[in-house]
Amino acid sequence: MIPLSYYLTLGAVLFGIGMFGVLTRRNAIAILMAVELMLNAVNINFIALSRYLPKSTLDGQVFAIFVITVAAAEAAVGLAIVLSLYRNFHTVNVDEINLMKW
């Protein structure tokens, strides 16, 4: 049986990689992919904690399904926004899109 610390370490590493991607990437699609990676890292932690904590019910799995649902909605809305930005600005580089700036 794999120890809980391995799952938590994997979740932390994936979350860190996702955070690095969000903070350093300038491509809007890459930023969306990094956010999805962070959400999947949270799902790994939910499932692992639900499995290893004593007297736990299906709380971790339910939260993971909720997070997956939110991630699917976030991906749909995010890709729609990126597509709209590309149609208007002909780029997905977030540095070149200054729609909300004064």
PDB file of C-alpha atoms in Angstrom:
ATOM      1  CA  MET A   1       0.000   0.000   0.000  1.00  0.00           C
ATOM      2  CA  ILE A   2       1.387   3.370  -0.994  1.00  0.00           C
ATOM      3  CA  PRO A   3       1.809   5.762   1.958  1.00  0.00           C
ATOM      4  CA  LEU A   4      -0.292   8.917   2.193  1.00  0.00           C
ATOM      5  CA  SER A   5       2.782  11.126   2.072  1.00  0.00           C
ATOM      6  CA  TYR A   6       3.495  10.041  -1.505  1.00  0.00           C
ATOM      7  CA  TYR A   7       0.089  11.222  -2.662  1.00  0.00           C
ATOM      8  CA  LEU A   8       0.395  14.480  -0.766  1.00  0.00           C
ATOM      9  CA  THR A   9       3.851  15.052  -2.235  1.00  0.00           C
ATOM     10  CA  LEU A  10       2.549  14.348  -5.737  1.00  0.00           C
ATOM     11  CA  GLY A  11      -0.328  16.780  -5.166  1.00  0.00           C
ATOM     12  CA  ALA A  12       2.015  19.457  -3.866  1.00  0.00           C
ATOM     13  CA  VAL A  13       4.397  19.030  -6.808  1.00  0.00           C
ATOM     14  CA  LEU A  14       1.569  19.196  -9.351  1.00  0.00           C
ATOM     15  CA  PHE A  15       0.096  22.236  -7.620  1.00  0.00           C
ATOM     16  CA  GLY A  16       3.513  23.915  -7.625  1.00  0.00           C
ATOM     17  CA  ILE A  17       4.008  23.220 -11.319  1.00  0.00           C
ATOM     18  CA  GLY A  18       0.551  24.631 -12.012  1.00  0.00           C
ATOM     19  CA  MET A  19       1.244  27.731  -9.928  1.00  0.00           C
ATOM     20  CA  PHE A  20       4.550  28.224 -11.753  1.00  0.00           C
ATOM     21  CA  GLY A  21       2.711  27.951 -15.070  1.00  0.00           C
ATOM     22  CA  VAL A  22       0.058  30.481 -14.073  1.00  0.00           C
ATOM     23  CA  LEU A  23       2.623  32.983 -12.870  1.00  0.00           C
ATOM     24  CA  THR A  24       5.146  32.681 -15.695  1.00  0.00           C
ATOM     25  CA  ARG A  25       3.205  31.891 -18.869  1.00  0.00           C
ATOM     26  CA  ARG A  26       1.879  34.630 -21.139  1.00  0.00           C
ATOM     27  CA  ASN A  27      -0.183  32.375 -23.390  1.00  0.00           C
ATOM     28  CA  ALA A  28      -3.811  32.312 -22.246  1.00  0.00           C
ATOM     29  CA  ILE A  29      -4.288  28.658 -23.186  1.00  0.00           C
ATOM     30  CA  ALA A  30      -1.174  27.652 -21.231  1.00  0.00           C
ATOM     31  CA  ILE A  31      -2.528  29.546 -18.232  1.00  0.00           C
ATOM     32  CA  LEU A  32      -5.816  27.646 -18.495  1.00  0.00           C
ATOM     33  CA  MET A  33      -3.920  24.344 -18.654  1.00  0.00           C
ATOM     34  CA  ALA A  34      -1.913  25.317 -15.561  1.00  0.00           C
ATOM     35  CA  VAL A  35      -5.126  26.090 -13.669  1.00  0.00           C
ATOM     36  CA  GLU A  36      -6.479  22.672 -14.656  1.00  0.00           C
ATOM     37  CA  LEU A  37      -3.283  21.074 -13.344  1.00  0.00           C
ATOM     38  CA  MET A  38      -3.751  22.844 -10.021  1.00  0.00           C
ATOM     39  CA  LEU A  39      -7.358  21.620  -9.800  1.00  0.00           C
ATOM     40  CA  ASN A  40      -6.258  18.047 -10.500  1.00  0.00           C
ATOM     41  CA  ALA A  41      -3.626  18.318  -7.759  1.00  0.00           C
ATOM     42  CA  VAL A  42      -6.379  19.275  -5.343  1.00  0.00           C
ATOM     43  CA  ASN A  43      -8.421  16.282  -6.511  1.00  0.00           C
ATOM     44  CA  ILE A  44      -5.509  13.934  -5.786  1.00  0.00           C
ATOM     45  CA  ASN A  45      -5.268  15.302  -2.266  1.00  0.00           C
ATOM     46  CA  PHE A  46      -9.024  14.992  -1.701  1.00  0.00           C
ATOM     47  CA  ILE A  47      -9.080  11.380  -2.838  1.00  0.00           C
ATOM     48  CA  ALA A  48      -5.951  10.441  -0.894  1.00  0.00           C
ATOM     49  CA  LEU A  49      -7.138  12.030   2.320  1.00  0.00           C
ATOM     50  CA  SER A  50     -10.539  10.441   1.941  1.00  0.00           C
ATOM     51  CA  ARG A  51      -8.926   7.037   1.479  1.00  0.00           C
ATOM     52  CA  TYR A  52      -6.427   7.230   4.321  1.00  0.00           C
ATOM     53  CA  LEU A  53      -8.230   9.142   7.038  1.00  0.00           C
ATOM     54  CA  PRO A  54     -10.042   6.897   9.469  1.00  0.00           C
ATOM     55  CA  LYS A  55     -13.820   6.713   9.513  1.00  0.00           C
ATOM     56  CA  SER A  56     -14.190   8.775   6.383  1.00  0.00           C
ATOM     57  CA  THR A  57     -17.160   8.499   4.126  1.00  0.00           C
ATOM     58  CA  LEU A  58     -17.254   9.477   0.488  1.00  0.00           C
ATOM     59  CA  ASP A  59     -16.602  13.138   1.265  1.00  0.00           C
ATOM     60  CA  GLY A  60     -13.331  13.279  -0.673  1.00  0.00           C
ATOM     61  CA  GLN A  61     -14.792  11.639  -3.747  1.00  0.00           C
ATOM     62  CA  VAL A  62     -17.816  13.936  -3.674  1.00  0.00           C
ATOM     63  CA  PHE A  63     -15.592  17.000  -3.419  1.00  0.00           C
ATOM     64  CA  ALA A  64     -13.429  15.659  -6.270  1.00  0.00           C
ATOM     65  CA  ILE A  65     -16.484  15.218  -8.496  1.00  0.00           C
ATOM     66  CA  PHE A  66     -17.573  18.750  -7.583  1.00  0.00           C
ATOM     67  CA  VAL A  67     -14.106  20.082  -8.474  1.00  0.00           C
ATOM     68  CA  ILE A  68     -14.159  18.182 -11.778  1.00  0.00           C
ATOM     69  CA  THR A  69     -17.521  19.752 -12.576  1.00  0.00           C
ATOM     70  CA  VAL A  70     -16.263  23.223 -11.752  1.00  0.00           C
ATOM     71  CA  ALA A  71     -13.110  22.575 -13.800  1.00  0.00           C
ATOM     72  CA  ALA A  72     -15.177  21.551 -16.820  1.00  0.00           C
ATOM     73  CA  ALA A  73     -17.252  24.706 -16.560  1.00  0.00           C
ATOM     74  CA  GLU A  74     -14.105  26.796 -16.065  1.00  0.00           C
ATOM     75  CA  ALA A  75     -12.501  25.247 -19.131  1.00  0.00           C
ATOM     76  CA  ALA A  76     -15.574  25.907 -21.269  1.00  0.00           C
ATOM     77  CA  VAL A  77     -15.862  29.532 -20.182  1.00  0.00           C
ATOM     78  CA  GLY A  78     -12.116  30.079 -20.363  1.00  0.00           C
ATOM     79  CA  LEU A  79     -11.804  28.675 -23.856  1.00  0.00           C
ATOM     80  CA  ALA A  80     -14.761  30.796 -24.981  1.00  0.00           C
ATOM     81  CA  ILE A  81     -13.033  33.887 -23.595  1.00  0.00           C
ATOM     82  CA  VAL A  82      -9.733  32.944 -25.257  1.00  0.00           C
ATOM     83  CA  LEU A  83     -11.517  32.355 -28.566  1.00  0.00           C
ATOM     84  CA  SER A  84     -13.243  35.718 -28.310  1.00  0.00           C
ATOM     85  CA  LEU A  85      -9.967  37.458 -27.489  1.00  0.00           C
ATOM     86  CA  TYR A  86      -8.274  35.784 -30.423  1.00  0.00           C
ATOM     87  CA  ARG A  87     -11.019  36.909 -32.779  1.00  0.00           C
ATOM     88  CA  ASN A  88     -10.743  40.508 -31.574  1.00  0.00           C
ATOM     89  CA  PHE A  89      -6.998  40.892 -30.999  1.00  0.00           C
ATOM     90  CA  HIS A  90      -5.520  38.109 -33.203  1.00  0.00           C
ATOM     91  CA  THR A  91      -3.332  36.974 -30.308  1.00  0.00           C
ATOM     92  CA  VAL A  92      -3.624  34.943 -27.098  1.00  0.00           C
ATOM     93  CA  ASN A  93      -0.660  36.636 -25.427  1.00  0.00           C
ATOM     94  CA  VAL A  94      -2.020  38.189 -22.248  1.00  0.00           C
ATOM     95  CA  ASP A  95       0.609  40.938 -22.285  1.00  0.00           C
ATOM     96  CA  GLU A  96      -0.733  42.299 -25.557  1.00  0.00           C
ATOM     97  CA  ILE A  97      -4.360  42.289 -24.435  1.00  0.00           C
ATOM     98  CA  ASN A  98      -5.027  45.464 -22.499  1.00  0.00           C
ATOM     99  CA  LEU A  99      -8.807  45.585 -22.729  1.00  0.00           C
ATOM    100  CA  MET A 100      -9.374  46.240 -19.019  1.00  0.00           C
ATOM    101  CA  LYS A 101      -6.477  48.688 -18.559  1.00  0.00           C
ATOM    102  CA  TRP A 102      -6.915  52.455 -18.503  1.00  0.00           C
TER     103      TRP A 102
END
